[in-house]
PDB file of C-alpha atoms and ligand atoms in Angstrom:
ATOM      1  CA  MET A   1      -8.786 -22.942  -2.438  1.00  0.00           C
ATOM      2  CA  PRO A   2      -9.947 -23.496   1.160  1.00  0.00           C
ATOM      3  CA  ASP A   3      -8.576 -21.328   3.987  1.00  0.00           C
ATOM      4  CA  LEU A   4      -5.319 -22.666   5.274  1.00  0.00           C
ATOM      5  CA  PRO A   5      -4.366 -22.788   8.922  1.00  0.00           C
ATOM      6  CA  PRO A   6      -1.338 -20.699   9.764  1.00  0.00           C
ATOM      7  CA  GLU A   7       1.128 -23.600   9.330  1.00  0.00           C
ATOM      8  CA  LEU A   8       3.188 -23.013   6.241  1.00  0.00           C
ATOM      9  CA  PRO A   9       2.743 -25.619   3.507  1.00  0.00           C
ATOM     10  CA  THR A  10       5.966 -27.187   2.231  1.00  0.00           C
ATOM     11  CA  GLU A  11       4.804 -26.538  -1.355  1.00  0.00           C
ATOM     12  CA  LEU A  12       4.678 -22.808  -0.598  1.00  0.00           C
ATOM     13  CA  ILE A  13       8.187 -22.770   0.865  1.00  0.00           C
ATOM     14  CA  GLU A  14       9.449 -24.664  -2.200  1.00  0.00           C
ATOM     15  CA  ALA A  15       7.664 -22.278  -4.577  1.00  0.00           C
ATOM     16  CA  LEU A  16       9.235 -19.225  -2.902  1.00  0.00           C
ATOM     17  CA  SER A  17      12.629 -20.863  -2.723  1.00  0.00           C
ATOM     18  CA  ASP A  18      12.506 -21.734  -6.469  1.00  0.00           C
ATOM     19  CA  ALA A  19      11.103 -18.365  -7.593  1.00  0.00           C
ATOM     20  CA  ARG A  20      13.367 -16.130  -9.696  1.00  0.00           C
ATOM     21  CA  ARG A  21      10.986 -13.184  -9.900  1.00  0.00           C
ATOM     22  CA  VAL A  22       8.847 -12.241  -6.935  1.00  0.00           C
ATOM     23  CA  VAL A  23       6.300  -9.449  -6.660  1.00  0.00           C
ATOM     24  CA  ALA A  24       4.612  -8.306  -3.446  1.00  0.00           C
ATOM     25  CA  LEU A  25       1.511  -6.124  -3.470  1.00  0.00           C
ATOM     26  CA  THR A  26       0.847  -4.531  -0.096  1.00  0.00           C
ATOM     27  CA  GLY A  27      -2.075  -2.645   1.369  1.00  0.00           C
ATOM     28  CA  SER A  28      -2.711  -0.801   4.578  1.00  0.00           C
ATOM     29  CA  GLY A  29      -2.977  -4.046   6.610  1.00  0.00           C
ATOM     30  CA  ILE A  30       0.804  -4.429   6.588  1.00  0.00           C
ATOM     31  CA  SER A  31       1.174  -1.099   8.403  1.00  0.00           C
ATOM     32  CA  ALA A  32      -1.657  -1.684  10.914  1.00  0.00           C
ATOM     33  CA  GLU A  33       0.695  -3.104  13.544  1.00  0.00           C
ATOM     34  CA  SER A  34       2.917  -0.012  13.124  1.00  0.00           C
ATOM     35  CA  GLY A  35      -0.009   2.133  14.294  1.00  0.00           C
ATOM     36  CA  VAL A  36      -1.095   3.490  10.918  1.00  0.00           C
ATOM     37  CA  PRO A  37      -4.857   2.937  10.734  1.00  0.00           C
ATOM     38  CA  THR A  38      -6.109   1.026   7.703  1.00  0.00           C
ATOM     39  CA  PHE A  39      -8.142   3.140   5.382  1.00  0.00           C
ATOM     40  CA  ARG A  40     -11.436   1.450   6.117  1.00  0.00           C
ATOM     41  CA  GLU A  41     -11.037   1.330   9.918  1.00  0.00           C
ATOM     42  CA  ALA A  42     -12.972   3.805  12.022  1.00  0.00           C
ATOM     43  CA  GLN A  43     -11.056   7.046  12.419  1.00  0.00           C
ATOM     44  CA  THR A  44     -10.361   8.229  15.921  1.00  0.00           C
ATOM     45  CA  GLY A  45     -10.818  11.423  17.912  1.00  0.00           C
ATOM     46  CA  LEU A  46     -11.526  14.552  15.966  1.00  0.00           C
ATOM     47  CA  TRP A  47     -11.767  12.626  12.726  1.00  0.00           C
ATOM     48  CA  ALA A  48     -14.256   9.983  13.885  1.00  0.00           C
ATOM     49  CA  ARG A  49     -17.129  11.827  12.273  1.00  0.00           C
ATOM     50  CA  TYR A  50     -15.516  12.055   8.833  1.00  0.00           C
ATOM     51  CA  ASP A  51     -15.670   9.382   6.192  1.00  0.00           C
ATOM     52  CA  PRO A  52     -12.196   9.064   4.635  1.00  0.00           C
ATOM     53  CA  GLN A  53     -13.820   8.368   1.299  1.00  0.00           C
ATOM     54  CA  GLU A  54     -15.345  11.829   1.496  1.00  0.00           C
ATOM     55  CA  LEU A  55     -12.079  13.541   2.395  1.00  0.00           C
ATOM     56  CA  ALA A  56      -9.806  11.826  -0.100  1.00  0.00           C
ATOM     57  CA  THR A  57     -11.311  13.315  -3.235  1.00  0.00           C
ATOM     58  CA  PRO A  58     -10.500  16.236  -5.513  1.00  0.00           C
ATOM     59  CA  GLU A  59     -14.018  17.544  -4.859  1.00  0.00           C
ATOM     60  CA  ALA A  60     -13.423  17.637  -1.094  1.00  0.00           C
ATOM     61  CA  PHE A  61     -10.169  19.534  -1.630  1.00  0.00           C
ATOM     62  CA  ALA A  62     -11.872  22.028  -3.937  1.00  0.00           C
ATOM     63  CA  ARG A  63     -14.674  22.497  -1.389  1.00  0.00           C
ATOM     64  CA  ASP A  64     -12.550  22.776   1.755  1.00  0.00           C
ATOM     65  CA  PRO A  65      -8.779  22.609   1.154  1.00  0.00           C
ATOM     66  CA  GLU A  66      -7.946  23.488   4.767  1.00  0.00           C
ATOM     67  CA  LEU A  67     -10.024  20.595   6.143  1.00  0.00           C
ATOM     68  CA  VAL A  68      -8.489  18.092   3.731  1.00  0.00           C
ATOM     69  CA  TRP A  69      -4.971  19.391   4.403  1.00  0.00           C
ATOM     70  CA  LYS A  70      -5.511  19.108   8.174  1.00  0.00           C
ATOM     71  CA  TRP A  71      -6.753  15.523   7.810  1.00  0.00           C
ATOM     72  CA  TYR A  72      -3.603  14.635   5.879  1.00  0.00           C
ATOM     73  CA  ALA A  73      -1.478  16.519   8.423  1.00  0.00           C
ATOM     74  CA  TRP A  74      -3.019  14.290  11.122  1.00  0.00           C
ATOM     75  CA  ARG A  75      -2.249  11.171   9.068  1.00  0.00           C
ATOM     76  CA  ARG A  76       1.277  12.471   8.408  1.00  0.00           C
ATOM     77  CA  GLY A  77       1.756  12.873  12.175  1.00  0.00           C
ATOM     78  CA  LEU A  78       0.745   9.236  12.719  1.00  0.00           C
ATOM     79  CA  VAL A  79       3.065   8.071   9.976  1.00  0.00           C
ATOM     80  CA  GLY A  80       5.907  10.241  11.284  1.00  0.00           C
ATOM     81  CA  ARG A  81       5.757   8.431  14.624  1.00  0.00           C
ATOM     82  CA  ALA A  82       5.382   4.962  13.076  1.00  0.00           C
ATOM     83  CA  LEU A  83       8.191   2.466  12.682  1.00  0.00           C
ATOM     84  CA  PRO A  84       8.316  -0.413  10.204  1.00  0.00           C
ATOM     85  CA  ASN A  85       7.211  -3.734  11.679  1.00  0.00           C
ATOM     86  CA  ALA A  86       8.354  -7.320  11.165  1.00  0.00           C
ATOM     87  CA  GLY A  87       6.164  -7.604   8.044  1.00  0.00           C
ATOM     88  CA  HIS A  88       7.920  -4.698   6.308  1.00  0.00           C
ATOM     89  CA  THR A  89      11.311  -6.057   7.367  1.00  0.00           C
ATOM     90  CA  ALA A  90      10.520  -9.546   6.077  1.00  0.00           C
ATOM     91  CA  LEU A  91       9.694  -8.154   2.629  1.00  0.00           C
ATOM     92  CA  ALA A  92      13.007  -6.273   2.609  1.00  0.00           C
ATOM     93  CA  ASP A  93      14.630  -9.648   3.413  1.00  0.00           C
ATOM     94  CA  VAL A  94      12.827 -11.283   0.464  1.00  0.00           C
ATOM     95  CA  GLU A  95      14.229  -8.561  -1.809  1.00  0.00           C
ATOM     96  CA  ARG A  96      17.765  -9.450  -0.698  1.00  0.00           C
ATOM     97  CA  SER A  97      17.145 -13.193  -1.106  1.00  0.00           C
ATOM     98  CA  VAL A  98      15.662 -13.565  -4.608  1.00  0.00           C
ATOM     99  CA  PRO A  99      17.182 -12.605  -7.985  1.00  0.00           C
ATOM    100  CA  GLU A 100      14.416 -10.139  -8.933  1.00  0.00           C
ATOM    101  CA  PHE A 101      11.935  -8.482  -6.654  1.00  0.00           C
ATOM    102  CA  CYS A 102       9.405  -5.717  -7.022  1.00  0.00           C
ATOM    103  CA  LEU A 103       7.376  -4.320  -4.156  1.00  0.00           C
ATOM    104  CA  VAL A 104       4.165  -2.655  -5.293  1.00  0.00           C
ATOM    105  CA  THR A 105       2.410  -0.768  -2.541  1.00  0.00           C
ATOM    106  CA  GLN A 106      -0.893   1.025  -2.217  1.00  0.00           C
ATOM    107  CA  ASN A 107       0.386   2.562   1.004  1.00  0.00           C
ATOM    108  CA  VAL A 108       1.445   6.181   1.195  1.00  0.00           C
ATOM    109  CA  ASP A 109       3.400   5.885   4.452  1.00  0.00           C
ATOM    110  CA  GLY A 110       6.962   5.220   3.214  1.00  0.00           C
ATOM    111  CA  LEU A 111       7.435   2.405   5.772  1.00  0.00           C
ATOM    112  CA  HIS A 112       8.722  -0.109   3.203  1.00  0.00           C
ATOM    113  CA  GLN A 113      11.581   2.215   2.283  1.00  0.00           C
ATOM    114  CA  GLN A 114      12.294   2.801   5.995  1.00  0.00           C
ATOM    115  CA  ALA A 115      12.484  -0.979   6.454  1.00  0.00           C
ATOM    116  CA  GLY A 116      15.150  -1.197   3.734  1.00  0.00           C
ATOM    117  CA  SER A 117      13.174  -2.087   0.603  1.00  0.00           C
ATOM    118  CA  ASP A 118      14.819  -0.510  -2.445  1.00  0.00           C
ATOM    119  CA  HIS A 119      12.608  -1.413  -5.374  1.00  0.00           C
ATOM    120  CA  VAL A 120       9.262   0.106  -4.314  1.00  0.00           C
ATOM    121  CA  VAL A 121       6.526   1.137  -6.729  1.00  0.00           C
ATOM    122  CA  GLU A 122       4.148   3.545  -4.976  1.00  0.00           C
ATOM    123  CA  LEU A 123       0.822   3.244  -6.775  1.00  0.00           C
ATOM    124  CA  HIS A 124      -1.022   5.767  -4.622  1.00  0.00           C
ATOM    125  CA  GLY A 125       1.739   8.317  -4.032  1.00  0.00           C
ATOM    126  CA  ASN A 126       3.347   9.302  -0.737  1.00  0.00           C
ATOM    127  CA  LEU A 127       1.816  11.221   2.111  1.00  0.00           C
ATOM    128  CA  LEU A 128       5.121  12.763   3.090  1.00  0.00           C
ATOM    129  CA  ARG A 129       5.395  14.636  -0.212  1.00  0.00           C
ATOM    130  CA  SER A 130       3.440  17.692  -1.364  1.00  0.00           C
ATOM    131  CA  ARG A 131       2.492  18.530  -4.919  1.00  0.00           C
ATOM    132  CA  CYS A 132       1.617  21.734  -6.717  1.00  0.00           C
ATOM    133  CA  PRO A 133      -1.648  20.892  -8.497  1.00  0.00           C
ATOM    134  CA  VAL A 134      -1.094  23.651 -11.071  1.00  0.00           C
ATOM    135  CA  GLU A 135       2.466  22.810 -12.137  1.00  0.00           C
ATOM    136  CA  ASN A 136       2.002  19.079 -11.308  1.00  0.00           C
ATOM    137  CA  VAL A 137       5.411  18.785  -9.637  1.00  0.00           C
ATOM    138  CA  THR A 138       6.355  17.728  -6.135  1.00  0.00           C
ATOM    139  CA  VAL A 139       7.624  20.655  -4.076  1.00  0.00           C
ATOM    140  CA  GLU A 140       8.586  21.548  -0.528  1.00  0.00           C
ATOM    141  CA  PRO A 141       5.932  23.716   1.167  1.00  0.00           C
ATOM    142  CA  ASP A 142       6.993  27.358   1.582  1.00  0.00           C
ATOM    143  CA  GLY A 143       7.037  27.116   5.406  1.00  0.00           C
ATOM    144  CA  ALA A 144       4.705  30.085   5.912  1.00  0.00           C
ATOM    145  CA  ASP A 145       1.727  29.871   8.216  1.00  0.00           C
ATOM    146  CA  HIS A 146      -0.873  29.218   5.531  1.00  0.00           C
ATOM    147  CA  LEU A 147      -3.160  26.175   5.330  1.00  0.00           C
ATOM    148  CA  PRO A 148      -2.731  24.537   2.917  1.00  0.00           C
ATOM    149  CA  PRO A 149       0.813  25.796   2.457  1.00  0.00           C
ATOM    150  CA  LEU A 150       1.509  27.538  -0.823  1.00  0.00           C
ATOM    151  CA  CYS A 151       3.684  26.536  -3.733  1.00  0.00           C
ATOM    152  CA  PRO A 152       7.000  28.427  -3.462  1.00  0.00           C
ATOM    153  CA  ASN A 153       7.035  28.831  -7.277  1.00  0.00           C
ATOM    154  CA  CYS A 154       3.520  29.870  -8.225  1.00  0.00           C
ATOM    155  CA  GLY A 155       1.666  30.471  -4.934  1.00  0.00           C
ATOM    156  CA  SER A 156      -1.048  27.829  -5.516  1.00  0.00           C
ATOM    157  CA  PRO A 157      -2.352  25.904  -2.493  1.00  0.00           C
ATOM    158  CA  LEU A 158      -0.429  22.626  -2.265  1.00  0.00           C
ATOM    159  CA  ARG A 159      -2.005  19.183  -1.985  1.00  0.00           C
ATOM    160  CA  PRO A 160      -0.611  15.944  -0.593  1.00  0.00           C
ATOM    161  CA  ASP A 161       1.114  13.898  -3.323  1.00  0.00           C
ATOM    162  CA  VAL A 162      -1.372  11.041  -3.108  1.00  0.00           C
ATOM    163  CA  VAL A 163      -3.935   9.583  -5.499  1.00  0.00           C
ATOM    164  CA  TRP A 164      -7.479  10.459  -4.509  1.00  0.00           C
ATOM    165  CA  PHE A 165     -10.688   8.576  -5.290  1.00  0.00           C
ATOM    166  CA  GLY A 166     -11.701   9.262  -8.859  1.00  0.00           C
ATOM    167  CA  GLU A 167      -8.130  10.122  -9.947  1.00  0.00           C
ATOM    168  CA  ALA A 168      -5.952   8.138 -12.324  1.00  0.00           C
ATOM    169  CA  LEU A 169      -2.948   6.286 -10.959  1.00  0.00           C
ATOM    170  CA  PRO A 170       0.479   7.470 -12.119  1.00  0.00           C
ATOM    171  CA  ALA A 171       0.912   5.799 -15.522  1.00  0.00           C
ATOM    172  CA  THR A 172       4.599   4.869 -15.160  1.00  0.00           C
ATOM    173  CA  GLU A 173       4.061   3.203 -11.780  1.00  0.00           C
ATOM    174  CA  LEU A 174       0.970   1.334 -12.941  1.00  0.00           C
ATOM    175  CA  GLU A 175       2.739   0.038 -16.059  1.00  0.00           C
ATOM    176  CA  ALA A 176       5.758  -1.062 -13.980  1.00  0.00           C
ATOM    177  CA  ALA A 177       3.473  -2.876 -11.527  1.00  0.00           C
ATOM    178  CA  SER A 178       1.500  -4.569 -14.262  1.00  0.00           C
ATOM    179  CA  GLU A 179       4.633  -5.649 -16.123  1.00  0.00           C
ATOM    180  CA  ALA A 180       6.094  -7.058 -12.889  1.00  0.00           C
ATOM    181  CA  ALA A 181       2.844  -8.936 -12.120  1.00  0.00           C
ATOM    182  CA  ARG A 182       2.703 -10.433 -15.611  1.00  0.00           C
ATOM    183  CA  SER A 183       6.307 -11.632 -15.541  1.00  0.00           C
ATOM    184  CA  CYS A 184       6.726 -12.954 -11.985  1.00  0.00           C
ATOM    185  CA  ASP A 185       6.863 -16.569 -10.763  1.00  0.00           C
ATOM    186  CA  LEU A 186       5.386 -15.814  -7.372  1.00  0.00           C
ATOM    187  CA  PHE A 187       3.043 -13.025  -6.311  1.00  0.00           C
ATOM    188  CA  LEU A 188       2.372 -12.128  -2.668  1.00  0.00           C
ATOM    189  CA  SER A 189      -0.765 -10.135  -1.846  1.00  0.00           C
ATOM    190  CA  VAL A 190      -0.417  -8.821   1.698  1.00  0.00           C
ATOM    191  CA  GLY A 191      -2.791  -6.802   3.871  1.00  0.00           C
ATOM    192  CA  THR A 192      -5.107  -5.532   1.182  1.00  0.00           C
ATOM    193  CA  SER A 193      -8.872  -5.879   0.959  1.00  0.00           C
ATOM    194  CA  GLY A 194      -8.583  -6.144  -2.830  1.00  0.00           C
ATOM    195  CA  LEU A 195     -11.488  -3.787  -3.312  1.00  0.00           C
ATOM    196  CA  VAL A 196      -9.745  -0.869  -4.990  1.00  0.00           C
ATOM    197  CA  TYR A 197      -8.885  -1.106  -8.677  1.00  0.00           C
ATOM    198  CA  PRO A 198      -6.648  -1.099 -10.649  1.00  0.00           C
ATOM    199  CA  ALA A 199      -4.305  -2.371  -7.884  1.00  0.00           C
ATOM    200  CA  ALA A 200      -6.747  -5.194  -7.131  1.00  0.00           C
ATOM    201  CA  SER A 201      -6.381  -6.567 -10.667  1.00  0.00           C
ATOM    202  CA  LEU A 202      -2.624  -7.220 -10.294  1.00  0.00           C
ATOM    203  CA  PRO A 203      -2.910 -10.657  -8.625  1.00  0.00           C
ATOM    204  CA  TYR A 204      -5.275 -11.741 -11.391  1.00  0.00           C
ATOM    205  CA  GLU A 205      -2.734 -10.636 -14.010  1.00  0.00           C
ATOM    206  CA  ALA A 206      -0.189 -12.810 -12.181  1.00  0.00           C
ATOM    207  CA  LEU A 207      -2.610 -15.757 -12.093  1.00  0.00           C
ATOM    208  CA  GLU A 208      -3.217 -15.432 -15.837  1.00  0.00           C
ATOM    209  CA  SER A 209       0.541 -15.613 -16.347  1.00  0.00           C
ATOM    210  CA  ARG A 210       0.627 -18.820 -14.260  1.00  0.00           C
ATOM    211  CA  ALA A 211       2.457 -17.342 -11.287  1.00  0.00           C
ATOM    212  CA  THR A 212       1.871 -18.844  -7.855  1.00  0.00           C
ATOM    213  CA  VAL A 213      -0.360 -16.386  -5.990  1.00  0.00           C
ATOM    214  CA  VAL A 214      -0.155 -16.217  -2.200  1.00  0.00           C
ATOM    215  CA  GLU A 215      -2.451 -14.140  -0.021  1.00  0.00           C
ATOM    216  CA  ILE A 216      -1.716 -13.127   3.580  1.00  0.00           C
ATOM    217  CA  ASN A 217      -4.625 -11.538   5.411  1.00  0.00           C
ATOM    218  CA  PRO A 218      -6.508 -12.225   8.667  1.00  0.00           C
ATOM    219  CA  ASP A 219      -9.764 -11.977   6.710  1.00  0.00           C
ATOM    220  CA  ARG A 220     -11.022 -13.499   3.510  1.00  0.00           C
ATOM    221  CA  THR A 221     -11.052 -11.216   0.484  1.00  0.00           C
ATOM    222  CA  PRO A 222     -12.388 -11.561  -3.064  1.00  0.00           C
ATOM    223  CA  LEU A 223      -8.941 -12.960  -4.014  1.00  0.00           C
ATOM    224  CA  SER A 224      -9.021 -15.769  -1.407  1.00  0.00           C
ATOM    225  CA  PRO A 225     -10.858 -18.382  -3.508  1.00  0.00           C
ATOM    226  CA  HIS A 226      -8.511 -17.786  -6.462  1.00  0.00           C
ATOM    227  CA  ALA A 227      -5.147 -17.711  -4.663  1.00  0.00           C
ATOM    228  CA  ASP A 228      -2.952 -20.829  -4.716  1.00  0.00           C
ATOM    229  CA  PHE A 229      -2.260 -20.282  -1.027  1.00  0.00           C
ATOM    230  CA  SER A 230      -4.516 -18.154   1.157  1.00  0.00           C
ATOM    231  CA  LEU A 231      -2.954 -17.758   4.590  1.00  0.00           C
ATOM    232  CA  ARG A 232      -5.270 -16.444   7.299  1.00  0.00           C
ATOM    233  CA  GLY A 233      -3.138 -14.364   9.631  1.00  0.00           C
ATOM    234  CA  ARG A 234      -1.284 -11.145  10.208  1.00  0.00           C
ATOM    235  CA  ALA A 235       1.530 -10.017   7.977  1.00  0.00           C
ATOM    236  CA  GLU A 236       3.886  -9.293  10.880  1.00  0.00           C
ATOM    237  CA  GLU A 237       3.540 -12.898  12.059  1.00  0.00           C
ATOM    238  CA  ILE A 238       3.329 -14.893   8.852  1.00  0.00           C
ATOM    239  CA  LEU A 239       5.873 -13.083   6.658  1.00  0.00           C
ATOM    240  CA  PRO A 240       8.848 -13.480   9.055  1.00  0.00           C
ATOM    241  CA  ARG A 241       8.000 -17.195   9.454  1.00  0.00           C
ATOM    242  CA  LEU A 242       7.759 -17.652   5.702  1.00  0.00           C
ATOM    243  CA  VAL A 243      11.079 -15.868   5.141  1.00  0.00           C
ATOM    244  CA  GLY A 244      12.752 -17.791   7.967  1.00  0.00           C
ATOM    245  CA  ALA A 245      11.482 -21.146   6.688  1.00  0.00           C
ATOM    246  CA  THR A 246      12.513 -20.379   3.100  1.00  0.00           C
ATOM    247  CA  PHE A 247      15.775 -18.460   3.329  1.00  0.00           C
ATOM    248  CA  GLY A 248      16.754 -18.781   7.001  1.00  0.00           C
TER     249      GLY A 248
HETATM  250  N1  APR B   1      -1.790  -8.107   8.474  1.00  0.00           N
HETATM  251  C1  APR B   1      -2.309  -8.326   7.234  1.00  0.00           C
HETATM  252  N2  APR B   1      -3.486  -7.826   6.840  1.00  0.00           N
HETATM  253  C2  APR B   1      -4.174  -7.060   7.705  1.00  0.00           C
HETATM  254  C3  APR B   1      -3.703  -6.787   9.005  1.00  0.00           C
HETATM  255  C4  APR B   1      -2.444  -7.350   9.387  1.00  0.00           C
HETATM  256  N3  APR B   1      -1.918  -7.137  10.602  1.00  0.00           N
HETATM  257  N4  APR B   1      -4.618  -5.990   9.643  1.00  0.00           N
HETATM  258  C5  APR B   1      -5.613  -5.773   8.759  1.00  0.00           C
HETATM  259  N5  APR B   1      -5.363  -6.438   7.597  1.00  0.00           N
HETATM  260  C6  APR B   1      -6.149  -6.471   6.358  1.00  0.00           C
HETATM  261  C7  APR B   1      -7.641  -6.336   6.537  1.00  0.00           C
HETATM  262  O1  APR B   1      -8.229  -7.609   6.779  1.00  0.00           O
HETATM  263  C8  APR B   1      -8.063  -5.756   5.187  1.00  0.00           C
HETATM  264  O2  APR B   1      -8.319  -6.802   4.241  1.00  0.00           O
HETATM  265  O3  APR B   1      -5.771  -5.334   5.612  1.00  0.00           O
HETATM  266  C9  APR B   1      -6.816  -4.993   4.730  1.00  0.00           C
HETATM  267  C10 APR B   1      -6.967  -3.484   4.746  1.00  0.00           C
HETATM  268  O4  APR B   1      -7.930  -3.135   3.791  1.00  0.00           O
HETATM  269  P1  APR B   1      -8.219  -1.617   3.399  1.00  0.00           P
HETATM  270  O5  APR B   1      -8.409  -0.788   4.627  1.00  0.00           O
HETATM  271  O6  APR B   1      -9.298  -1.664   2.385  1.00  0.00           O
HETATM  272  O7  APR B   1      -6.848  -1.122   2.765  1.00  0.00           O
HETATM  273  P2  APR B   1      -6.259  -1.285   1.315  1.00  0.00           P
HETATM  274  O8  APR B   1      -6.597  -2.600   0.717  1.00  0.00           O
HETATM  275  O9  APR B   1      -4.826  -0.894   1.411  1.00  0.00           O
HETATM  276  O10 APR B   1      -7.046  -0.147   0.534  1.00  0.00           O
HETATM  277  C11 APR B   1      -6.658   0.114  -0.777  1.00  0.00           C
HETATM  278  O11 APR B   1      -8.043   2.037  -0.902  1.00  0.00           O
HETATM  279  O12 APR B   1      -8.892   3.635   0.329  1.00  0.00           O
HETATM  280  C12 APR B   1      -8.011   3.415  -0.674  1.00  0.00           C
HETATM  281  O13 APR B   1      -6.094   4.533  -1.404  1.00  0.00           O
HETATM  282  C13 APR B   1      -6.599   3.803  -0.312  1.00  0.00           C
HETATM  283  O14 APR B   1      -4.573   2.571  -0.719  1.00  0.00           O
HETATM  284  C14 APR B   1      -5.898   2.482  -0.196  1.00  0.00           C
HETATM  285  C15 APR B   1      -6.738   1.576  -1.080  1.00  0.00           C
END
């Protein structure tokens, strides 16, 4: 499928309007306009010299838990100041406008929920939560002055409740996402480079099940040639127009 200009094709509006089951897969691009840097963008300031792929691993945490915790604390600060943008809001509008909707996100920033989305499957966890790696439960840090903070139950150093490189995704969330992708009529892939599996396989599962697959991204991705509609542009611009044209 060739790149489409940002005008919205009538066939796309009809497909969304007719769809009974819609799935959206989002990546960090949807939160870029909210000020949350995408994972593969250069880090700023103090963190410019670190490669995120070398901080977001169990090995990095074992080697230097304080460094990894501080990096996540910095990201949590950014997320804490961020507000959902028009892209997040438009997806919450889609949820209210179609009979069945499932939002699958690779983001750990909680901005979809803040924008009003209810049915959110978080494939990579949530930065705002902490987890005890020994008991494998989410807990509130003990509030003491220790970095990383300690588990109030067993005293182990806590980790952010996110999925790191080399770790398995939560099985229940992955199964829910896969089931939704295989049974939807229309699948939106928004703001993701499509490089990280297994999330990147979801649009292909939808294609195999004959869903209409729509991509929204300013850049081409490996999915672009396979999508039924590949819209070159930013989520915060295209999604509100698509929602307005379809349900407005
Ligand atoms: N609107 C839509 N897309 C955008 C926007 C925007 N305003 N700005 C950037 N993008 C696109 C980029 O073109 C890129 O394709 O968002 C994508 C961001 O890609 P990545 O940084 O690779 O983020 P993502 O796909 O979410 O990464 C997946 O990899 O590093 C891990 O766990 C991390 O969840 C993350 C996963």
